[in-house]
Amino acid sequence: MKAPDFDYLRPETLAEAMDMLSRHGEDGAIIAGGQSLLPLLNFRLAGPERLIDIGRLAALKQIVDGDGFVEIGALVRHCDLASSEAVARAFPLLRQAVGHIAHPAVRHRGTIGGSLAMADPAAELGACCLALEAEMSLQSVRGQRWVRAVDFFAGIYETALAPDEILTAVRLPRRGPDSVQIFSEVARRRGDFAIAGLALVADNHMANPRLALLGVADRPILAEKTMALLANNMAAADQAIELIGNEIDPAEDPAYPPAYRRQLVRTLLRRTLMELLP
Amino acid sequence: MKTLRISLTVNGEVVEREVPARLNLVDFLRHDLGFTGSHVGCEQGACGACTVLVDGETVRGCLLLAVQADGCKVETIEIMEFEDLRAAFHRLNALQCGFCTPGMLLSAQELLQAKPKPSRAEIREYLSGNFCRCTGYQAIVDAVEAVARARGG
Ligand SMILES: Cc1cc2nc3c(=O)[nH]c(=O)nc-3n(C[C@H](O)[C@H](O)[C@H](O)COP(=O)(O)OP(=O)(O)OC[C@H]3O[C@@H](n4cnc5c(N)ncnc54)[C@H](O)[C@@H]3O)c2cc1C
Ligand code: FES
Ligand code: FES
């Protein structure tokens, strides 16, 4: 099908974009890469009065290799994330994960901000942000606020973003030199959204492990019980593999019953921990 | 209908047009400019039939508005010069109906430029976003592999 009629605005600066959103936030939609929004428009599952194209805001395209953190602008594309040396050094998890997102042509347009704002429960980057303790910068004419990833995701396609707010950047605290970061998922075909996925981030010898899961709930979640069991205790690996499947509560799904997803998540954790064996 | 004036380079020529805001790039190329080499399949980003180059990179022509391409450089299969790839597809039966072929060729060329000597698995992965309902893919992978070898990759 074809997209419904809408008006199109293209702000040149962030200030202009925020101003437009303060006036049109309720009946307008931000378009970044358009890789999630255009399918929705083409199928008429969305019908905004106007699109506000933030795609030219250069300020949102930076990756800042900061002291103690890396800040990724909302308009950094999946392909930029894959090729950034700063990202590869500090967050190998992101490079691993981004290879699972869609296909090259989609990665040339899709952005990290768009993926996070879309909040698909099976999106790779949401789970990575949760595992890496990211903070999101939300800006509007009312000011700027920082929201932790755990508080940002609010449900299927729902986030903490107010209608007049723009997600401008994601800030990731640097990990120690011995940081362990492993991403894995299972999808039917290369590039499809995952049935389930797992991101592990830990310090040396499984200190402070964080296990984020995608595709098993209405948003990316942390497997907190399994994290507590595994902390400084690789000997509990077998128990942890069992526990992580029990800990989650996947929804009924005719294609993939809950028991199947529980087992998938156990398999993903087993594969992940195997990689850590000496 | 809301329209806007855009100016962009398509296949080497500057084009200026008044277009509806909602018009996507592949429809603009096909209907307004007559470049019918890029095809329209799913209109949801899944099949890759609409693949074109924007500023030198493959994109989904169905997931980009013509107005978003304002000021950009757009290239389609019509001006692509990789006769060896085209010939290999022909020789090795890498197409039947040809609907997917323009997208396949553009994606394959992009891969070979970035990685002159891809493995078969890498070829399959790079082309995973381009669907072919006819060939079963084997012959397509053969053709890309043959060109990689012939180019000395
Ligand atoms: C064939 C196909 C396969 C895909 N497979 C995967 C996959 O396996 N995994 C995956 O994670 N994704 C997948 N995607 C989605 C892809 O990652 C999108 O690029 C991404 O979800 C959206 O990014 P975008 O920049 O294109 O956002 P857009 O489509 O422009 O926007 C998406 C939503 O976010 C809002 N938005 C965008 N940017 C901002 C911002 N800065 N502030 C506030 N709101 C904003 C928009 O209003 C809209 O509601 C796939 C897409 C396609 C077409
Ligand atoms: S028509 Fe664009 S991907 Fe299918
Ligand atoms: S040759 Fe017919 S779809 Fe590929």
Short mmCIF file of C-alpha atoms and ligand atoms in Angstrom, two decimals:
data_model
loop_
_atom_site.label_atom_id
_atom_site.label_comp_id
_atom_site.label_asym_id
_atom_site.label_seq_id
_atom_site.Cartn_x
_atom_site.Cartn_y
_atom_site.Cartn_z
CA MET A 1 0.00 0.00 0.00
CA LYS A 2 0.96 3.65 -0.07
CA ALA A 3 1.44 6.03 2.83
CA PRO A 4 -1.43 8.35 3.76
CA ASP A 5 -1.15 12.06 3.08
CA PHE A 6 0.90 14.06 5.58
CA ASP A 7 2.85 17.26 5.82
CA TYR A 8 6.63 17.21 6.03
CA LEU A 9 8.83 19.53 8.06
CA ARG A 10 12.60 19.47 8.10
CA PRO A 11 14.21 21.41 10.95
CA GLU A 12 17.84 22.45 10.48
CA THR A 13 18.71 22.73 14.17
CA LEU A 14 17.80 20.91 17.36
CA ALA A 15 16.22 24.06 18.75
CA GLU A 16 13.99 24.32 15.70
CA ALA A 17 13.05 20.65 15.97
CA MET A 18 12.13 21.00 19.65
CA ASP A 19 10.06 24.05 18.85
CA MET A 20 8.16 22.19 16.13
CA LEU A 21 7.54 19.29 18.48
CA SER A 22 6.26 21.57 21.21
CA ARG A 23 3.63 22.76 18.76
CA HIS A 24 2.92 19.54 16.83
CA GLY A 25 4.04 16.75 19.19
CA GLU A 26 0.54 15.33 19.65
CA ASP A 27 -0.36 14.94 15.97
CA GLY A 28 3.12 14.84 14.49
CA ALA A 29 5.78 12.15 14.39
CA ILE A 30 9.54 12.34 14.34
CA ILE A 31 11.14 10.56 11.43
CA ALA A 32 14.79 9.58 11.75
CA GLY A 33 15.86 6.73 9.46
CA GLY A 34 12.28 5.80 8.68
CA GLN A 35 13.06 2.08 8.73
CA SER A 36 10.32 1.35 11.26
CA LEU A 37 8.05 4.31 10.60
CA LEU A 38 7.73 3.96 6.81
CA PRO A 39 6.52 0.35 6.90
CA LEU A 40 3.88 1.52 9.42
CA LEU A 41 2.89 4.41 7.15
CA ASN A 42 2.87 2.25 4.01
CA PHE A 43 0.47 -0.12 5.75
CA ARG A 44 -1.47 2.78 7.23
CA LEU A 45 -0.91 1.56 10.75
CA ALA A 46 0.16 5.10 11.58
CA GLY A 47 -1.39 8.33 10.33
CA PRO A 48 0.38 11.39 11.67
CA GLU A 49 -0.64 14.83 10.42
CA ARG A 50 2.96 15.75 9.83
CA LEU A 51 6.41 14.24 9.87
CA ILE A 52 9.23 16.12 11.49
CA ASP A 53 12.40 14.90 9.78
CA ILE A 54 15.31 15.17 12.22
CA GLY A 55 17.63 13.40 9.75
CA ARG A 56 19.71 16.49 9.00
CA LEU A 57 20.57 17.45 12.59
CA ALA A 58 24.34 17.05 12.50
CA ALA A 59 24.59 17.51 16.27
CA LEU A 60 22.86 14.16 16.77
CA LYS A 61 25.26 12.24 14.53
CA GLN A 62 28.33 12.35 16.80
CA ILE A 63 30.00 9.60 18.77
CA VAL A 64 31.82 11.26 21.69
CA ASP A 65 34.72 9.18 23.01
CA GLY A 66 34.55 10.82 26.44
CA ASP A 67 36.32 10.43 29.74
CA GLY A 68 34.58 7.60 31.58
CA PHE A 69 31.82 7.27 29.01
CA VAL A 70 30.99 7.08 25.33
CA GLU A 71 28.06 9.14 24.12
CA ILE A 72 26.28 8.01 20.99
CA GLY A 73 24.10 10.53 19.17
CA ALA A 74 20.55 9.44 18.40
CA LEU A 75 21.13 9.68 14.65
CA VAL A 76 24.12 7.35 14.63
CA ARG A 77 23.12 4.70 12.12
CA HIS A 78 23.43 0.96 12.67
CA CYS A 79 26.22 0.85 10.05
CA ASP A 80 28.10 3.69 11.82
CA LEU A 81 27.90 1.78 15.08
CA ALA A 82 29.31 -1.27 13.32
CA SER A 83 32.28 0.64 11.91
CA SER A 84 33.14 2.91 14.85
CA GLU A 85 36.52 2.09 16.41
CA ALA A 86 35.61 3.91 19.63
CA VAL A 87 32.53 1.73 19.98
CA ALA A 88 34.41 -1.46 19.11
CA ARG A 89 37.07 -0.75 21.75
CA ALA A 90 34.74 0.16 24.59
CA PHE A 91 31.62 -1.83 23.74
CA PRO A 92 32.28 -4.92 21.65
CA LEU A 93 28.76 -5.96 22.68
CA LEU A 94 27.29 -3.31 20.39
CA ARG A 95 29.33 -4.39 17.41
CA GLN A 96 28.28 -8.01 17.92
CA ALA A 97 24.62 -7.05 18.31
CA VAL A 98 24.36 -4.66 15.41
CA GLY A 99 25.32 -7.39 12.95
CA HIS A 100 22.02 -9.09 13.81
CA ILE A 101 19.89 -6.05 12.96
CA ALA A 102 18.13 -6.36 9.63
CA HIS A 103 20.23 -6.20 6.44
CA PRO A 104 22.92 -3.88 5.08
CA ALA A 105 20.51 -1.58 3.22
CA VAL A 106 18.35 -1.13 6.34
CA ARG A 107 21.45 -0.57 8.49
CA HIS A 108 22.45 2.27 6.16
CA ARG A 109 19.38 4.25 7.28
CA GLY A 110 18.19 2.92 10.65
CA THR A 111 19.43 4.81 13.73
CA ILE A 112 20.06 3.91 17.36
CA GLY A 113 17.66 6.62 18.49
CA GLY A 114 14.93 5.29 16.20
CA SER A 115 15.42 1.75 17.42
CA LEU A 116 15.27 2.77 21.09
CA ALA A 117 12.32 5.13 20.60
CA MET A 118 10.45 2.44 18.67
CA ALA A 119 10.98 0.10 21.67
CA ASP A 120 10.31 -3.15 19.88
CA PRO A 121 10.66 -5.76 22.65
CA ALA A 122 12.85 -7.87 20.33
CA ALA A 123 15.24 -5.07 19.33
CA GLU A 124 18.90 -5.79 19.95
CA LEU A 125 19.98 -2.30 20.98
CA GLY A 126 17.42 -1.94 23.77
CA ALA A 127 18.73 -5.04 25.52
CA CYS A 128 22.34 -3.90 24.99
CA CYS A 129 21.56 -0.51 26.56
CA LEU A 130 20.02 -2.25 29.54
CA ALA A 131 23.02 -4.52 29.97
CA LEU A 132 25.46 -1.62 29.60
CA GLU A 133 23.61 0.63 32.09
CA ALA A 134 22.94 3.29 29.48
CA GLU A 135 21.32 6.61 30.17
CA MET A 136 19.16 8.33 27.58
CA SER A 137 19.13 12.07 27.03
CA LEU A 138 15.60 13.40 26.42
CA GLN A 139 15.30 17.00 25.28
CA SER A 140 12.41 19.38 24.72
CA VAL A 141 11.74 23.10 24.99
CA ARG A 142 11.09 22.33 28.66
CA GLY A 143 14.73 21.25 29.12
CA GLN A 144 16.88 18.14 29.21
CA ARG A 145 16.56 15.06 31.42
CA TRP A 146 18.53 11.84 31.68
CA VAL A 147 16.61 8.58 32.02
CA ARG A 148 18.19 5.23 32.86
CA ALA A 149 17.54 2.42 30.39
CA VAL A 150 15.57 0.46 33.04
CA ASP A 151 13.18 3.40 33.35
CA PHE A 152 13.13 4.28 29.64
CA PHE A 153 11.34 1.17 28.36
CA ALA A 154 7.70 1.18 29.43
CA GLY A 155 6.09 -1.63 27.42
CA ILE A 156 5.52 -2.79 23.86
CA TYR A 157 6.44 0.21 21.67
CA GLU A 158 6.24 2.41 24.78
CA THR A 159 8.92 4.55 26.34
CA ALA A 160 9.37 7.38 28.80
CA LEU A 161 9.46 9.88 25.90
CA ALA A 162 6.79 12.59 26.13
CA PRO A 163 5.22 13.70 22.82
CA ASP A 164 7.32 16.87 22.74
CA GLU A 165 10.62 15.17 23.59
CA ILE A 166 13.47 14.08 21.34
CA LEU A 167 15.85 11.33 22.30
CA THR A 168 19.14 13.08 21.53
CA ALA A 169 21.84 10.71 22.77
CA VAL A 170 22.69 7.57 24.71
CA ARG A 171 25.48 7.69 27.26
CA LEU A 172 27.28 4.48 28.14
CA PRO A 173 29.65 4.28 31.13
CA ARG A 174 33.00 2.70 30.26
CA ARG A 175 33.66 -0.75 31.70
CA GLY A 176 36.93 -1.93 33.23
CA PRO A 177 39.72 -3.38 31.10
CA ASP A 178 38.61 -6.96 31.87
CA SER A 179 35.01 -6.37 30.91
CA VAL A 180 33.25 -9.39 29.44
CA GLN A 181 30.61 -8.60 26.81
CA ILE A 182 28.82 -11.28 24.82
CA PHE A 183 25.71 -11.04 22.64
CA SER A 184 23.76 -13.93 21.19
CA GLU A 185 20.30 -14.49 19.74
CA VAL A 186 18.18 -16.91 17.78
CA ALA A 187 16.22 -15.74 14.74
CA ARG A 188 14.51 -17.73 12.01
CA ARG A 189 16.49 -16.07 9.25
CA ARG A 190 19.48 -13.78 9.23
CA GLY A 191 18.28 -10.22 9.82
CA ASP A 192 14.84 -11.13 11.16
CA PHE A 193 13.79 -9.90 14.55
CA ALA A 194 14.99 -12.41 17.13
CA ILE A 195 12.76 -14.95 18.86
CA ALA A 196 14.96 -14.41 21.92
CA GLY A 197 18.35 -12.90 22.64
CA LEU A 198 20.77 -12.42 25.49
CA ALA A 199 23.37 -9.78 26.31
CA LEU A 200 25.89 -10.52 29.05
CA VAL A 201 28.07 -7.79 30.52
CA ALA A 202 30.33 -8.55 33.50
CA ASP A 203 33.58 -7.52 35.06
CA ASN A 204 36.49 -9.88 35.48
CA HIS A 205 35.57 -13.33 36.86
CA MET A 206 31.87 -12.73 36.63
CA ALA A 207 31.79 -9.78 39.01
CA ASN A 208 28.65 -7.63 38.77
CA PRO A 209 27.11 -9.63 35.93
CA ARG A 210 24.25 -8.08 33.98
CA LEU A 211 22.07 -10.32 31.84
CA ALA A 212 19.63 -8.53 29.57
CA LEU A 213 17.06 -10.44 27.54
CA LEU A 214 15.15 -9.46 24.43
CA GLY A 215 12.08 -10.99 22.86
CA VAL A 216 10.80 -12.64 26.05
CA ALA A 217 8.69 -9.88 27.60
CA ASP A 218 6.92 -6.65 26.65
CA ARG A 219 10.26 -4.83 26.85
CA PRO A 220 13.94 -5.72 27.29
CA ILE A 221 14.42 -7.10 30.81
CA LEU A 222 17.17 -8.02 33.25
CA ALA A 223 17.32 -11.59 34.57
CA GLU A 224 17.97 -10.37 38.08
CA LYS A 225 17.74 -13.66 39.97
CA THR A 226 20.18 -15.31 37.60
CA MET A 227 22.49 -12.30 37.86
CA ALA A 228 22.52 -12.62 41.66
CA LEU A 229 23.24 -16.34 41.48
CA LEU A 230 26.09 -15.99 38.98
CA ALA A 231 27.84 -13.08 40.68
CA ASN A 232 31.46 -14.13 41.40
CA ASN A 233 30.28 -17.69 41.10
CA MET A 234 30.90 -19.36 37.76
CA ALA A 235 30.56 -22.67 39.62
CA ALA A 236 26.82 -21.99 39.67
CA ALA A 237 26.67 -22.01 35.88
CA ASP A 238 24.46 -25.11 35.60
CA GLN A 239 22.00 -23.81 38.16
CA ALA A 240 21.98 -20.41 36.46
CA ILE A 241 21.15 -21.96 33.10
CA GLU A 242 18.17 -23.72 34.67
CA LEU A 243 17.10 -20.64 36.63
CA ILE A 244 17.11 -18.17 33.75
CA GLY A 245 14.46 -20.21 31.93
CA ASN A 246 12.30 -20.34 35.05
CA GLU A 247 12.78 -16.71 35.88
CA ILE A 248 11.15 -15.32 32.75
CA ASP A 249 7.45 -15.29 31.91
CA PRO A 250 7.04 -15.16 28.12
CA ALA A 251 3.59 -14.43 26.72
CA GLU A 252 1.50 -17.03 24.92
CA ASP A 253 2.50 -17.06 21.26
CA PRO A 254 1.11 -19.60 18.78
CA ALA A 255 4.42 -19.80 16.92
CA TYR A 256 6.66 -20.03 19.97
CA PRO A 257 5.06 -21.35 23.17
CA PRO A 258 6.47 -20.01 26.46
CA ALA A 259 8.25 -23.30 27.19
CA TYR A 260 10.14 -22.96 23.91
CA ARG A 261 11.34 -19.46 24.74
CA ARG A 262 12.39 -20.58 28.24
CA GLN A 263 14.48 -23.31 26.67
CA LEU A 264 15.96 -20.95 24.07
CA VAL A 265 17.10 -18.57 26.79
CA ARG A 266 18.73 -21.46 28.68
CA THR A 267 20.53 -22.45 25.49
CA LEU A 268 21.71 -18.89 24.90
CA LEU A 269 23.08 -18.63 28.43
CA ARG A 270 24.80 -22.00 28.08
CA ARG A 271 26.47 -20.90 24.83
CA THR A 272 27.49 -17.61 26.41
CA LEU A 273 29.04 -19.20 29.50
CA MET A 274 30.82 -21.81 27.35
CA GLU A 275 32.63 -18.95 25.64
CA LEU A 276 34.06 -17.97 29.01
CA LEU A 277 35.51 -21.37 29.86
CA PRO A 278 39.29 -21.31 29.83
CA MET B 1 -2.19 16.67 -1.05
CA LYS B 2 0.89 18.31 0.52
CA THR B 3 3.71 18.76 -1.95
CA LEU B 4 7.28 20.03 -1.71
CA ARG B 5 9.93 21.08 -4.16
CA ILE B 6 13.04 18.89 -4.23
CA SER B 7 16.30 18.95 -6.11
CA LEU B 8 18.55 15.92 -6.35
CA THR B 9 20.96 14.17 -8.70
CA VAL B 10 19.59 11.04 -10.31
CA ASN B 11 21.91 8.93 -12.42
CA GLY B 12 24.18 11.90 -12.98
CA GLU B 13 21.55 14.49 -13.87
CA VAL B 14 20.13 17.22 -11.67
CA VAL B 15 16.41 16.75 -11.27
CA GLU B 16 14.00 19.30 -9.81
CA ARG B 17 10.40 18.33 -9.13
CA GLU B 18 7.39 19.15 -7.03
CA VAL B 19 6.48 15.91 -5.22
CA PRO B 20 3.88 14.80 -2.69
CA ALA B 21 5.40 14.51 0.80
CA ARG B 22 4.19 10.93 1.03
CA LEU B 23 5.76 9.73 -2.25
CA ASN B 24 8.51 7.17 -1.68
CA LEU B 25 11.76 7.24 -3.60
CA VAL B 26 11.23 4.11 -5.67
CA ASP B 27 7.82 5.30 -6.90
CA PHE B 28 9.35 8.67 -7.73
CA LEU B 29 12.11 7.00 -9.74
CA ARG B 30 9.73 4.69 -11.56
CA HIS B 31 6.69 6.86 -12.19
CA ASP B 32 8.05 10.40 -12.34
CA LEU B 33 11.44 9.69 -13.94
CA GLY B 34 10.83 6.42 -15.78
CA PHE B 35 13.66 4.46 -14.14
CA THR B 36 11.72 1.22 -13.89
CA GLY B 37 14.75 -0.96 -13.20
CA SER B 38 14.11 -0.80 -9.46
CA HIS B 39 11.09 -2.87 -8.59
CA VAL B 40 8.40 -2.67 -5.94
CA GLY B 41 7.60 -5.81 -3.99
CA CYS B 42 6.60 -5.72 -0.36
CA GLU B 43 6.73 -2.00 0.47
CA GLN B 44 7.81 -2.88 3.99
CA GLY B 45 11.55 -3.23 3.67
CA ALA B 46 11.61 -7.01 3.60
CA CYS B 47 12.34 -8.05 0.01
CA GLY B 48 15.03 -5.74 -1.39
CA ALA B 49 13.50 -5.49 -4.88
CA CYS B 50 13.49 -1.68 -4.55
CA THR B 51 17.22 -1.37 -3.75
CA VAL B 52 18.89 1.80 -5.05
CA LEU B 53 22.03 3.72 -4.08
CA VAL B 54 21.74 6.97 -2.14
CA ASP B 55 25.04 8.81 -1.69
CA GLY B 56 26.78 5.61 -2.72
CA GLU B 57 25.08 3.26 -0.25
CA THR B 58 22.33 0.69 -0.84
CA VAL B 59 18.98 1.64 0.66
CA ARG B 60 15.39 0.45 0.43
CA GLY B 61 13.67 2.71 -2.10
CA CYS B 62 10.33 1.90 -0.46
CA LEU B 63 11.51 3.05 2.99
CA LEU B 64 12.78 6.46 1.98
CA LEU B 65 10.59 9.39 1.02
CA ALA B 66 11.53 11.29 -2.11
CA VAL B 67 11.62 14.44 0.04
CA GLN B 68 14.20 12.81 2.31
CA ALA B 69 16.44 12.35 -0.73
CA ASP B 70 16.39 16.11 -1.40
CA GLY B 71 19.98 17.16 -2.13
CA CYS B 72 21.24 13.57 -2.38
CA LYS B 73 22.91 11.62 -5.15
CA VAL B 74 20.71 8.73 -6.29
CA GLU B 75 21.84 5.94 -8.60
CA THR B 76 19.83 3.07 -10.02
CA ILE B 77 20.60 -0.14 -11.85
CA GLU B 78 20.17 1.68 -15.18
CA ILE B 79 23.59 3.34 -15.02
CA MET B 80 25.52 0.66 -13.23
CA GLU B 81 28.56 -0.57 -15.04
CA PHE B 82 29.50 -3.99 -13.82
CA GLU B 83 29.14 -6.00 -16.97
CA ASP B 84 31.04 -8.94 -15.44
CA LEU B 85 28.47 -9.37 -12.66
CA ARG B 86 25.57 -9.07 -15.08
CA ALA B 87 27.20 -11.57 -17.44
CA ALA B 88 27.88 -14.04 -14.62
CA PHE B 89 24.23 -13.90 -13.52
CA HIS B 90 23.23 -14.64 -17.11
CA ARG B 91 25.77 -17.40 -17.67
CA LEU B 92 25.13 -19.18 -14.36
CA ASN B 93 21.33 -18.94 -14.40
CA ALA B 94 21.25 -16.64 -11.40
CA LEU B 95 17.91 -15.27 -12.49
CA GLN B 96 14.65 -16.56 -13.85
CA CYS B 97 11.91 -13.92 -13.79
CA GLY B 98 14.43 -11.19 -13.01
CA PHE B 99 12.30 -9.34 -10.50
CA CYS B 100 14.92 -9.51 -7.75
CA THR B 101 17.91 -9.08 -10.06
CA PRO B 102 18.51 -5.31 -9.98
CA GLY B 103 18.54 -5.39 -6.17
CA MET B 104 20.74 -8.48 -6.13
CA LEU B 105 23.26 -6.89 -8.50
CA LEU B 106 23.50 -3.65 -6.50
CA SER B 107 23.88 -5.50 -3.20
CA ALA B 108 26.41 -7.94 -4.63
CA GLN B 109 28.47 -5.13 -6.12
CA GLU B 110 28.49 -3.30 -2.79
CA LEU B 111 29.71 -6.45 -1.05
CA LEU B 112 32.48 -7.06 -3.60
CA GLN B 113 33.67 -3.48 -3.26
CA ALA B 114 33.87 -3.73 0.52
CA LYS B 115 35.16 -7.28 0.54
CA PRO B 116 36.73 -8.50 -2.70
CA LYS B 117 37.05 -12.09 -1.53
CA PRO B 118 33.93 -13.04 0.43
CA SER B 119 33.21 -16.59 1.53
CA ARG B 120 29.97 -18.22 0.38
CA ALA B 121 28.56 -17.69 3.87
CA GLU B 122 29.43 -14.00 3.69
CA ILE B 123 27.77 -13.70 0.28
CA ARG B 124 24.62 -15.31 1.64
CA GLU B 125 24.65 -13.06 4.67
CA TYR B 126 25.12 -9.89 2.64
CA LEU B 127 22.32 -10.84 0.27
CA SER B 128 20.02 -12.03 3.08
CA GLY B 129 17.86 -8.93 2.68
CA ASN B 130 17.23 -9.60 -1.02
CA PHE B 131 14.55 -12.19 -1.63
CA CYS B 132 14.41 -14.35 -4.75
CA ARG B 133 11.32 -16.47 -5.29
CA CYS B 134 12.73 -18.30 -8.33
CA THR B 135 16.30 -19.46 -8.16
CA GLY B 136 16.76 -20.92 -4.70
CA TYR B 137 19.80 -18.64 -4.27
CA GLN B 138 22.44 -21.27 -5.03
CA ALA B 139 23.09 -19.94 -8.54
CA ILE B 140 23.18 -16.36 -7.27
CA VAL B 141 25.87 -17.23 -4.75
CA ASP B 142 27.74 -19.10 -7.51
CA ALA B 143 27.64 -16.03 -9.75
CA VAL B 144 28.89 -13.63 -7.09
CA GLU B 145 31.63 -16.05 -6.12
CA ALA B 146 32.68 -16.49 -9.76
CA VAL B 147 32.96 -12.72 -10.22
CA ALA B 148 34.98 -12.37 -7.02
CA ARG B 149 37.46 -14.95 -8.35
CA ALA B 150 37.59 -13.46 -11.83
CA ARG B 151 38.27 -10.00 -10.42
CA GLY B 152 41.26 -11.48 -8.66
CA GLY B 153 39.76 -11.31 -5.19
C1 LIG C 1 13.31 -5.60 7.04
C2 LIG C 1 13.60 -5.00 8.37
C3 LIG C 1 14.16 -5.79 9.35
C4 LIG C 1 14.45 -5.26 10.60
N1 LIG C 1 15.04 -6.07 11.52
C5 LIG C 1 15.38 -5.56 12.72
C6 LIG C 1 16.02 -6.36 13.70
O1 LIG C 1 16.30 -7.55 13.49
N2 LIG C 1 16.29 -5.80 14.90
C7 LIG C 1 16.00 -4.49 15.18
O2 LIG C 1 16.29 -4.01 16.27
N3 LIG C 1 15.41 -3.70 14.27
C8 LIG C 1 15.09 -4.20 13.05
N4 LIG C 1 14.48 -3.38 12.14
C9 LIG C 1 14.13 -2.00 12.53
C10 LIG C 1 15.33 -1.08 12.34
O3 LIG C 1 16.31 -1.35 13.30
C11 LIG C 1 14.97 0.39 12.45
O4 LIG C 1 16.02 1.07 11.86
C12 LIG C 1 14.85 0.99 13.81
O5 LIG C 1 14.00 0.25 14.60
C13 LIG C 1 14.25 2.39 13.72
O6 LIG C 1 15.22 3.35 13.46
P1 LIG C 1 14.90 4.53 12.46
O7 LIG C 1 15.97 5.52 12.61
O8 LIG C 1 14.68 3.97 11.11
O9 LIG C 1 13.56 5.13 13.10
P2 LIG C 1 12.23 5.68 12.42
O10 LIG C 1 11.56 4.61 11.64
O11 LIG C 1 12.48 6.96 11.76
O12 LIG C 1 11.39 5.96 13.76
C14 LIG C 1 10.90 4.89 14.56
C15 LIG C 1 10.06 5.48 15.71
O13 LIG C 1 10.87 6.18 16.64
C16 LIG C 1 10.53 7.56 16.70
N5 LIG C 1 11.82 8.27 16.75
C17 LIG C 1 12.87 8.10 15.89
N6 LIG C 1 13.93 8.81 16.30
C18 LIG C 1 13.56 9.44 17.45
C19 LIG C 1 14.24 10.30 18.34
N7 LIG C 1 15.53 10.65 18.17
N8 LIG C 1 13.56 10.79 19.42
C20 LIG C 1 12.27 10.43 19.63
N9 LIG C 1 11.58 9.60 18.81
C21 LIG C 1 12.22 9.10 17.73
C22 LIG C 1 9.71 7.83 15.47
O14 LIG C 1 8.77 8.86 15.70
C23 LIG C 1 9.03 6.48 15.25
O15 LIG C 1 7.90 6.35 16.08
C24 LIG C 1 14.17 -3.90 10.88
C25 LIG C 1 13.60 -3.09 9.89
C26 LIG C 1 13.31 -3.62 8.65
C27 LIG C 1 12.69 -2.75 7.60
S1 FES C 2 9.66 -3.20 -1.94
FE1 FES C 2 11.17 -2.28 -0.74
S2 FES C 2 11.96 -3.93 0.38
FE2 FES C 2 10.31 -4.85 -0.69
S1 FES C 3 14.66 -14.39 -10.40
FE1 FES C 3 12.56 -14.31 -9.94
S2 FES C 3 12.60 -13.46 -7.95
FE2 FES C 3 14.67 -13.81 -8.32
#
